[in-house]
Amino acid sequence: MKRLDIIGKPRRRVDGRAKATGQVRYADDLSMPRMLFTKLLRSPHPHAVVESIDATRAAQHPGVHLVLTGQDFPIPFGIMPVSVDEYPLARERVRYVGDPVAAAVAVDEQTAVQALDLIEVRYKILPPIASPEQGLQQPEPRIHDYCEQGNIHRNQSYEFGKVDEALAKADLVVEDLFFYEGNTHLPMEQQATLAFIDADGKLQISSSTQNPHYLHRQLARALQVPEHQIRVIATPNGGGFGGKCDPGGHEFVVAKAALVLGRPVKIGLTREEVFYVHRGRHPVLMKMKTGVTKEGKLSGMHLQTLLDGGGYGSHGPASTFYTGVLTPVTYHYPRFKFEACRVFTNKPACGPKRGHGTPQPRFGQEVQLDKIAVKLGMDPAELRLKNVTKANALTASWLKIGSNGLADCIKKVTEMSGWKQRRGKLGRGRGLGLACSTYMCGAGVAIYWNKMPHSGVQILLDRSGSVIVYCGATEIGQGSDDVLAAIVAETLGVDIGTVRVVTGDTGIAPVDLGSYSSRVTIMMGNAAVQAAERLRTQIAAVVSETLGARPDRIVFSQGRVFAVDHSGPGMTFVEAVHAAEAELGTLSAVGSYAPPKPPGKYKGAGVGPSPAYSFSACVVETEVDERTGWIHVPKIWIAHDIGRAINPTLAKGQVIGGVYMGLGEALMEEQSFRRLPEKLSGALVHRAPSMLDYKSLTSLDMPEVEVALIEDPDPYCPYGAKEVGQGPLLPVMPAVANAIFDAVGVRVDEIPITPDRVLKALQAQDKRVGPTSFPKVPYPAPTFVLPPWEGGDGSETRRDAKTAVV
């Protein structure tokens, strides 16, 4: 594909259309070019070789300016360096129904759609892989040639202490199987992208992305454009929840079209296309084997997971780790082993949905704890309190916990719900269920390995008293812009209304890695505190003589600057800025933040560490109709260890939003697939790629939610504030399952918990419904690491090494 040589040069206007791929007619018209629109042609087959594409008729269609195919994109992309396996348009093979193969750029969307009908694609059909179990049994044909083994994408095993010994010595060993169906993000706003060449000759992309920095890097890589000649602006998002973390093929397509045509090019995905892009929750099959003493102390766990990854890598390597690595953070397991395998299938790629990889094992872990409590004759809340991890402790897997308010969360939520007085006493059909969770406050390691900061903030003070803050962080509706303004205002002692934030723009703001893993408050916030404190130090050094106090005794508060003992009149913040600018010149400062080095030294120890962890506890009340299986949830109580709430209103809104999403996953949401009849094609297709068929809660289904914010400031977080965006979702699903058991005495060991499954469990002899078998997975020999209390130093060691029990 020939590209206009306009990058880095003053904008050259072009008008005309490409008669066929790479053919452009130039014009000297300098008026603003009219915006063009793009639509994508998608594969109707789940697995096939693309033998040929003939776009001649489409390119000649009136109003069409350009047709692009996979041959115009020779370089792949991928969010993670170990899984660079996607092309903006499929080149040689399609891997799911909906995989894009061609794009038409035209004067309007209708014309572009007409052009798609004129593109002729010849496919050679390949057998599709419909499930991880099938992928294990059928290593050929491979969905990707770089697979570790057959269609296995990632396969790993870690053991922290001799788990078999711990289980052998336990008074009670409980083994369970669980299944968590995949589901999608369902943000209000679909993905959309606009690309054009700006007045400076740079390629500018305005897109609904959560991670403009990573998109920026991948655009430069795939399009072979220098990074400094690209500017990505993350537009305000109508929700993301992880679905807009990955670079999307549509973003590369419109960027390429803008380079070729020199005109603004836009694409907006339909809701059906968002289902195809997906990157949502992995379907996960789990096997859990846990040992416990008769007193209720956990002695060890062996966790096995099998993930359905879909057709591409996405965040899959991290997702695979997350199905196991955070399990020992909530409760103390003296020994812990987890094995995880991700298999490619011919479905849309799974990726990072809110809670990324952790809701699935959290569901199994919390339901199993409820079963253990029943077997031991213990209160489930008391069992959890016996085993919660401690503040400033290391887990068996060498994760460092900071502040820990889980015990307080459990006590608070049981008090609010009347747990001790009401559990098991509400009468047949009504019940209470409890579950807990933990989540990270940002990943401790960047997606691509480097030693640079994870977030940067620049602050400029104007002599008018206004404060302008620049940061690459992305506002996706979670309130990060408000948090940034509040932290800067608090540190400088000014009203939040004087602070203006400029975020999500790679062209003018310092790098922030993006809105994912609940990292923004802590990482952006710490960088903002550092920048604001540096400005405060500059100003204090100048005004200290006037105020008759040492610089470290100067206070910034409520728009004034004064000595800590209030001696002297003090001055306004604006007056202090004037004085400092007169002596120092324009006032500006930068701050940055990088997480501390993780304590684990073994290969793979970089996945899971976080500067801090949040904790949650949740009680759900259910009403179950045994005739229909219908489940009604009248009320939910939830307590969240937030460290400190910078904005309590926003924080409670995030908690309730997490509860809403979790309840939807618990009761109805599922991204499932079906086979078309052989007489049609036998293709593996999405069962419900629309909001008419994909079931999600409405406002009428939402119960009353009572929220308690547990404040125990974490010393490693800005003003002690921890995450609140993802953690509160995690305990909702298992709490619903446990409440159903309390109501009607059945166990539903799979998600979603639908009325038909409740009825099936009621009719079952063992009063349970869920998976009954776990396939033979060729997990590798485990990486063996001694826990901290057995003399380990965080490094891999031989399994037969002598242990020094501490």
mmCIF file of N, CA and C in Angstrom, residues 108-193:
data_model
loop_
_atom_site.group_PDB
_atom_site.id
_atom_site.type_symbol
_atom_site.label_atom_id
_atom_site.label_comp_id
_atom_site.label_asym_id
_atom_site.label_seq_id
_atom_site.Cartn_x
_atom_site.Cartn_y
_atom_site.Cartn_z
ATOM 1 N N ASP A 108 -19.955 8.077 3.038
ATOM 2 C CA ASP A 108 -20.851 7.881 4.172
ATOM 3 C C ASP A 108 -20.906 6.394 4.497
ATOM 4 N N GLU A 109 -21.514 6.065 5.639
ATOM 5 C CA GLU A 109 -21.540 4.673 6.076
ATOM 6 C C GLU A 109 -22.359 3.794 5.137
ATOM 7 N N GLN A 110 -23.463 4.329 4.617
ATOM 8 C CA GLN A 110 -24.308 3.536 3.736
ATOM 9 C C GLN A 110 -23.548 3.107 2.481
ATOM 10 N N THR A 111 -22.786 4.034 1.919
ATOM 11 C CA THR A 111 -22.005 3.702 0.735
ATOM 12 C C THR A 111 -20.924 2.677 1.067
ATOM 13 N N ALA A 112 -20.311 2.823 2.231
ATOM 14 C CA ALA A 112 -19.287 1.865 2.644
ATOM 15 C C ALA A 112 -19.879 0.469 2.817
ATOM 16 N N VAL A 113 -21.083 0.391 3.379
ATOM 17 C CA VAL A 113 -21.745 -0.903 3.541
ATOM 18 C C VAL A 113 -22.051 -1.515 2.175
ATOM 19 N N GLN A 114 -22.505 -0.693 1.233
ATOM 20 C CA GLN A 114 -22.769 -1.189 -0.123
ATOM 21 C C GLN A 114 -21.493 -1.749 -0.745
ATOM 22 N N ALA A 115 -20.382 -1.078 -0.503
ATOM 23 C CA ALA A 115 -19.106 -1.536 -1.064
ATOM 24 C C ALA A 115 -18.697 -2.887 -0.488
ATOM 25 N N LEU A 116 -18.997 -3.111 0.796
ATOM 26 C CA LEU A 116 -18.625 -4.397 1.396
ATOM 27 C C LEU A 116 -19.298 -5.561 0.674
ATOM 28 N N ASP A 117 -20.522 -5.337 0.207
ATOM 29 C CA ASP A 117 -21.240 -6.401 -0.498
ATOM 30 C C ASP A 117 -20.591 -6.740 -1.839
ATOM 31 N N LEU A 118 -19.745 -5.848 -2.332
ATOM 32 C CA LEU A 118 -19.097 -6.054 -3.634
ATOM 33 C C LEU A 118 -17.720 -6.706 -3.510
ATOM 34 N N ILE A 119 -17.249 -6.903 -2.268
ATOM 35 C CA ILE A 119 -15.945 -7.541 -2.061
ATOM 36 C C ILE A 119 -16.130 -9.053 -2.072
ATOM 37 N N GLU A 120 -15.316 -9.724 -2.895
ATOM 38 C CA GLU A 120 -15.414 -11.175 -3.031
ATOM 39 C C GLU A 120 -14.238 -11.829 -2.303
ATOM 40 N N VAL A 121 -14.564 -12.641 -1.290
ATOM 41 C CA VAL A 121 -13.541 -13.333 -0.505
ATOM 42 C C VAL A 121 -13.722 -14.837 -0.695
ATOM 43 N N ARG A 122 -12.625 -15.512 -0.990
ATOM 44 C CA ARG A 122 -12.672 -16.967 -1.124
ATOM 45 C C ARG A 122 -11.963 -17.588 0.078
ATOM 46 N N TYR A 123 -12.680 -18.440 0.785
ATOM 47 C CA TYR A 123 -12.157 -19.065 1.999
ATOM 48 C C TYR A 123 -11.955 -20.567 1.794
ATOM 49 N N LYS A 124 -10.989 -21.123 2.483
ATOM 50 C CA LYS A 124 -10.841 -22.568 2.631
ATOM 51 C C LYS A 124 -11.163 -22.894 4.075
ATOM 52 N N ILE A 125 -12.272 -23.570 4.284
ATOM 53 C CA ILE A 125 -12.774 -23.808 5.633
ATOM 54 C C ILE A 125 -11.864 -24.786 6.383
ATOM 55 N N LEU A 126 -11.572 -24.447 7.645
ATOM 56 C CA LEU A 126 -10.795 -25.307 8.528
ATOM 57 C C LEU A 126 -11.674 -25.755 9.692
ATOM 58 N N PRO A 127 -11.380 -26.914 10.281
ATOM 59 C CA PRO A 127 -12.175 -27.355 11.451
ATOM 60 C C PRO A 127 -12.019 -26.367 12.596
ATOM 61 N N PRO A 128 -13.129 -25.928 13.183
ATOM 62 C CA PRO A 128 -13.043 -24.986 14.316
ATOM 63 C C PRO A 128 -12.857 -25.698 15.640
ATOM 64 N N ILE A 129 -12.193 -25.016 16.568
ATOM 65 C CA ILE A 129 -12.053 -25.490 17.943
ATOM 66 C C ILE A 129 -13.092 -24.752 18.771
ATOM 67 N N ALA A 130 -14.013 -25.502 19.371
ATOM 68 C CA ALA A 130 -15.162 -24.885 20.045
ATOM 69 C C ALA A 130 -14.971 -24.716 21.541
ATOM 70 N N SER A 131 -14.031 -25.441 22.140
ATOM 71 C CA SER A 131 -13.876 -25.394 23.598
ATOM 72 C C SER A 131 -12.436 -25.719 23.960
ATOM 73 N N PRO A 132 -12.016 -25.349 25.177
ATOM 74 C CA PRO A 132 -10.664 -25.726 25.604
ATOM 75 C C PRO A 132 -10.470 -27.236 25.628
ATOM 76 N N GLU A 133 -11.501 -27.971 26.027
ATOM 77 C CA GLU A 133 -11.394 -29.427 26.059
ATOM 78 C C GLU A 133 -11.110 -29.973 24.666
ATOM 79 N N GLN A 134 -11.806 -29.436 23.651
ATOM 80 C CA GLN A 134 -11.559 -29.867 22.282
ATOM 81 C C GLN A 134 -10.168 -29.443 21.829
ATOM 82 N N GLY A 135 -9.756 -28.249 22.245
ATOM 83 C CA GLY A 135 -8.426 -27.781 21.884
ATOM 84 C C GLY A 135 -7.324 -28.650 22.456
ATOM 85 N N LEU A 136 -7.550 -29.208 23.661
ATOM 86 C CA LEU A 136 -6.564 -30.122 24.247
ATOM 87 C C LEU A 136 -6.539 -31.448 23.507
ATOM 88 N N GLN A 137 -7.704 -31.904 23.082
ATOM 89 C CA GLN A 137 -7.800 -33.195 22.406
ATOM 90 C C GLN A 137 -7.347 -33.130 20.956
ATOM 91 N N GLN A 138 -7.521 -31.954 20.331
ATOM 92 C CA GLN A 138 -7.187 -31.812 18.910
ATOM 93 C C GLN A 138 -6.110 -30.737 18.739
ATOM 94 N N PRO A 139 -4.846 -31.119 18.783
ATOM 95 C CA PRO A 139 -3.770 -30.138 18.631
ATOM 96 C C PRO A 139 -3.646 -29.559 17.222
ATOM 97 N N GLU A 140 -4.289 -30.202 16.244
ATOM 98 C CA GLU A 140 -4.264 -29.715 14.866
ATOM 99 C C GLU A 140 -5.682 -29.602 14.336
ATOM 100 N N PRO A 141 -5.958 -28.617 13.471
ATOM 101 C CA PRO A 141 -5.013 -27.573 13.045
ATOM 102 C C PRO A 141 -4.784 -26.542 14.159
ATOM 103 N N ARG A 142 -3.596 -26.027 14.207
ATOM 104 C CA ARG A 142 -3.276 -25.010 15.186
ATOM 105 C C ARG A 142 -3.930 -23.682 14.798
ATOM 106 N N ILE A 143 -4.508 -23.024 15.809
ATOM 107 C CA ILE A 143 -5.078 -21.700 15.558
ATOM 108 C C ILE A 143 -3.960 -20.677 15.386
ATOM 109 N N HIS A 144 -2.872 -20.845 16.149
ATOM 110 C CA HIS A 144 -1.677 -20.015 15.981
ATOM 111 C C HIS A 144 -0.458 -20.923 15.977
ATOM 112 N N ASP A 145 0.483 -20.623 15.107
ATOM 113 C CA ASP A 145 1.672 -21.462 14.989
ATOM 114 C C ASP A 145 2.616 -21.333 16.174
ATOM 115 N N TYR A 146 2.503 -20.232 16.928
ATOM 116 C CA TYR A 146 3.440 -20.019 18.025
ATOM 117 C C TYR A 146 2.979 -20.656 19.338
ATOM 118 N N CYS A 147 1.892 -21.415 19.303
ATOM 119 C CA CYS A 147 1.388 -22.030 20.523
ATOM 120 C C CYS A 147 2.471 -22.861 21.211
ATOM 121 N N GLU A 148 2.390 -22.931 22.536
ATOM 122 C CA GLU A 148 3.362 -23.706 23.291
ATOM 123 C C GLU A 148 3.291 -25.191 22.946
ATOM 124 N N GLN A 149 2.057 -25.660 22.746
ATOM 125 C CA GLN A 149 1.838 -27.076 22.452
ATOM 126 C C GLN A 149 0.443 -27.219 21.874
ATOM 127 N N GLY A 150 0.330 -27.695 20.639
ATOM 128 C CA GLY A 150 -0.977 -27.794 20.011
ATOM 129 C C GLY A 150 -1.669 -26.449 19.995
ATOM 130 N N ASN A 151 -2.845 -26.371 20.604
ATOM 131 C CA ASN A 151 -3.574 -25.105 20.701
ATOM 132 C C ASN A 151 -3.500 -24.484 22.100
ATOM 133 N N ILE A 152 -2.538 -24.918 22.894
ATOM 134 C CA ILE A 152 -2.323 -24.335 24.209
ATOM 135 C C ILE A 152 -1.547 -23.028 24.055
ATOM 136 N N HIS A 153 -2.152 -21.947 24.504
ATOM 137 C CA HIS A 153 -1.498 -20.644 24.418
ATOM 138 C C HIS A 153 -0.518 -20.446 25.563
ATOM 139 N N ARG A 154 -0.998 -20.621 26.782
ATOM 140 C CA ARG A 154 -0.142 -20.477 27.963
ATOM 141 C C ARG A 154 -0.397 -21.659 28.897
ATOM 142 N N ASN A 155 0.675 -22.167 29.472
ATOM 143 C CA ASN A 155 0.563 -23.316 30.363
ATOM 144 C C ASN A 155 1.596 -23.157 31.465
ATOM 145 N N GLN A 156 1.163 -23.104 32.718
ATOM 146 C CA GLN A 156 2.103 -22.789 33.785
ATOM 147 C C GLN A 156 1.716 -23.466 35.091
ATOM 148 N N SER A 157 2.700 -23.612 35.938
ATOM 149 C CA SER A 157 2.486 -24.285 37.206
ATOM 150 C C SER A 157 3.452 -23.731 38.239
ATOM 151 N N TYR A 158 2.919 -23.385 39.416
ATOM 152 C CA TYR A 158 3.718 -22.837 40.514
ATOM 153 C C TYR A 158 3.307 -23.520 41.811
ATOM 154 N N GLU A 159 4.303 -23.822 42.631
ATOM 155 C CA GLU A 159 4.036 -24.443 43.917
ATOM 156 C C GLU A 159 4.854 -23.733 44.992
ATOM 157 N N PHE A 160 4.182 -23.294 46.021
ATOM 158 C CA PHE A 160 4.814 -22.563 47.111
ATOM 159 C C PHE A 160 4.709 -23.420 48.378
ATOM 160 N N GLY A 161 5.755 -24.205 48.611
ATOM 161 C CA GLY A 161 5.720 -25.180 49.687
ATOM 162 C C GLY A 161 5.089 -26.474 49.208
ATOM 163 N N LYS A 162 5.348 -27.559 49.929
ATOM 164 C CA LYS A 162 4.867 -28.877 49.511
ATOM 165 C C LYS A 162 3.390 -29.033 49.869
ATOM 166 N N VAL A 163 2.569 -28.775 48.891
ATOM 167 C CA VAL A 163 1.130 -28.745 49.117
ATOM 168 C C VAL A 163 0.579 -30.128 49.414
ATOM 169 N N ASP A 164 1.105 -31.157 48.758
ATOM 170 C CA ASP A 164 0.595 -32.506 49.012
ATOM 171 C C ASP A 164 0.785 -32.903 50.469
ATOM 172 N N GLU A 165 1.906 -32.489 51.073
ATOM 173 C CA GLU A 165 2.126 -32.763 52.496
ATOM 174 C C GLU A 165 1.108 -32.024 53.359
ATOM 175 N N ALA A 166 0.865 -30.760 53.014
ATOM 176 C CA ALA A 166 -0.095 -29.968 53.789
ATOM 177 C C ALA A 166 -1.484 -30.576 53.731
ATOM 178 N N LEU A 167 -1.899 -31.041 52.548
ATOM 179 C CA LEU A 167 -3.221 -31.635 52.410
ATOM 180 C C LEU A 167 -3.293 -32.970 53.143
ATOM 181 N N ALA A 168 -2.192 -33.726 53.133
ATOM 182 C CA ALA A 168 -2.183 -35.027 53.794
ATOM 183 C C ALA A 168 -2.346 -34.876 55.308
ATOM 184 N N LYS A 169 -1.841 -33.794 55.868
ATOM 185 C CA LYS A 169 -1.912 -33.572 57.311
ATOM 186 C C LYS A 169 -3.190 -32.857 57.742
ATOM 187 N N ALA A 170 -3.980 -32.386 56.797
ATOM 188 C CA ALA A 170 -5.189 -31.639 57.138
ATOM 189 C C ALA A 170 -6.238 -32.554 57.758
ATOM 190 N N ASP A 171 -7.055 -32.022 58.650
ATOM 191 C CA ASP A 171 -8.156 -32.783 59.252
ATOM 192 C C ASP A 171 -9.304 -32.979 58.263
ATOM 193 N N LEU A 172 -9.448 -32.026 57.359
ATOM 194 C CA LEU A 172 -10.514 -32.108 56.363
ATOM 195 C C LEU A 172 -9.976 -31.600 55.036
ATOM 196 N N VAL A 173 -10.213 -32.355 53.980
ATOM 197 C CA VAL A 173 -9.829 -31.940 52.630
ATOM 198 C C VAL A 173 -11.101 -31.895 51.780
ATOM 199 N N VAL A 174 -11.353 -30.756 51.161
ATOM 200 C CA VAL A 174 -12.548 -30.561 50.345
ATOM 201 C C VAL A 174 -12.120 -30.315 48.904
ATOM 202 N N GLU A 175 -12.711 -31.041 47.990
ATOM 203 C CA GLU A 175 -12.381 -30.913 46.562
ATOM 204 C C GLU A 175 -13.646 -30.556 45.796
ATOM 205 N N ASP A 176 -13.541 -29.528 44.945
ATOM 206 C CA ASP A 176 -14.710 -29.040 44.212
ATOM 207 C C ASP A 176 -14.344 -28.683 42.786
ATOM 208 N N LEU A 177 -15.370 -28.733 41.934
ATOM 209 C CA LEU A 177 -15.263 -28.244 40.562
ATOM 210 C C LEU A 177 -16.219 -27.074 40.392
ATOM 211 N N PHE A 178 -15.743 -26.036 39.697
ATOM 212 C CA PHE A 178 -16.570 -24.858 39.427
ATOM 213 C C PHE A 178 -16.387 -24.433 37.977
ATOM 214 N N PHE A 179 -17.416 -23.783 37.445
ATOM 215 C CA PHE A 179 -17.314 -23.221 36.093
ATOM 216 C C PHE A 179 -17.890 -21.816 36.096
ATOM 217 N N TYR A 180 -17.164 -20.926 35.442
ATOM 218 C CA TYR A 180 -17.586 -19.528 35.335
ATOM 219 C C TYR A 180 -17.688 -19.199 33.852
ATOM 220 N N GLU A 181 -18.897 -18.973 33.370
ATOM 221 C CA GLU A 181 -19.106 -18.677 31.954
ATOM 222 C C GLU A 181 -18.550 -17.294 31.608
ATOM 223 N N GLY A 182 -18.087 -17.137 30.384
ATOM 224 C CA GLY A 182 -17.602 -15.834 29.933
ATOM 225 C C GLY A 182 -18.734 -14.844 29.758
ATOM 226 N N ASN A 183 -18.409 -13.564 29.843
ATOM 227 C CA ASN A 183 -19.392 -12.511 29.593
ATOM 228 C C ASN A 183 -18.657 -11.276 29.089
ATOM 229 N N THR A 184 -19.408 -10.303 28.660
ATOM 230 C CA THR A 184 -18.794 -9.133 28.026
ATOM 231 C C THR A 184 -19.030 -7.873 28.849
ATOM 232 N N HIS A 185 -18.378 -6.768 28.454
ATOM 233 C CA HIS A 185 -18.341 -5.552 29.268
ATOM 234 C C HIS A 185 -19.640 -4.749 29.211
ATOM 235 N N LEU A 186 -20.233 -4.673 28.037
ATOM 236 C CA LEU A 186 -21.489 -3.956 27.812
ATOM 237 C C LEU A 186 -21.423 -2.481 28.238
ATOM 238 N N PRO A 187 -20.408 -1.731 27.812
ATOM 239 C CA PRO A 187 -20.409 -0.292 28.109
ATOM 240 C C PRO A 187 -21.515 0.405 27.327
ATOM 241 N N MET A 188 -21.961 1.537 27.821
ATOM 242 C CA MET A 188 -23.028 2.268 27.127
ATOM 243 C C MET A 188 -22.584 2.692 25.735
ATOM 244 N N GLU A 189 -21.313 3.079 25.596
ATOM 245 C CA GLU A 189 -20.818 3.615 24.327
ATOM 246 C C GLU A 189 -19.978 2.574 23.592
ATOM 247 N N GLN A 190 -20.286 2.357 22.323
ATOM 248 C CA GLN A 190 -19.465 1.486 21.504
ATOM 249 C C GLN A 190 -18.134 2.180 21.152
ATOM 250 N N GLN A 191 -17.166 1.398 20.661
ATOM 251 C CA GLN A 191 -15.892 1.975 20.251
ATOM 252 C C GLN A 191 -16.062 2.835 18.997
ATOM 253 N N ALA A 192 -15.333 3.935 18.956
ATOM 254 C CA ALA A 192 -15.326 4.817 17.788
ATOM 255 C C ALA A 192 -13.961 5.478 17.700
ATOM 256 N N THR A 193 -13.521 5.752 16.476
ATOM 257 C CA THR A 193 -12.193 6.338 16.262
ATOM 258 C C THR A 193 -12.232 7.298 15.081
#
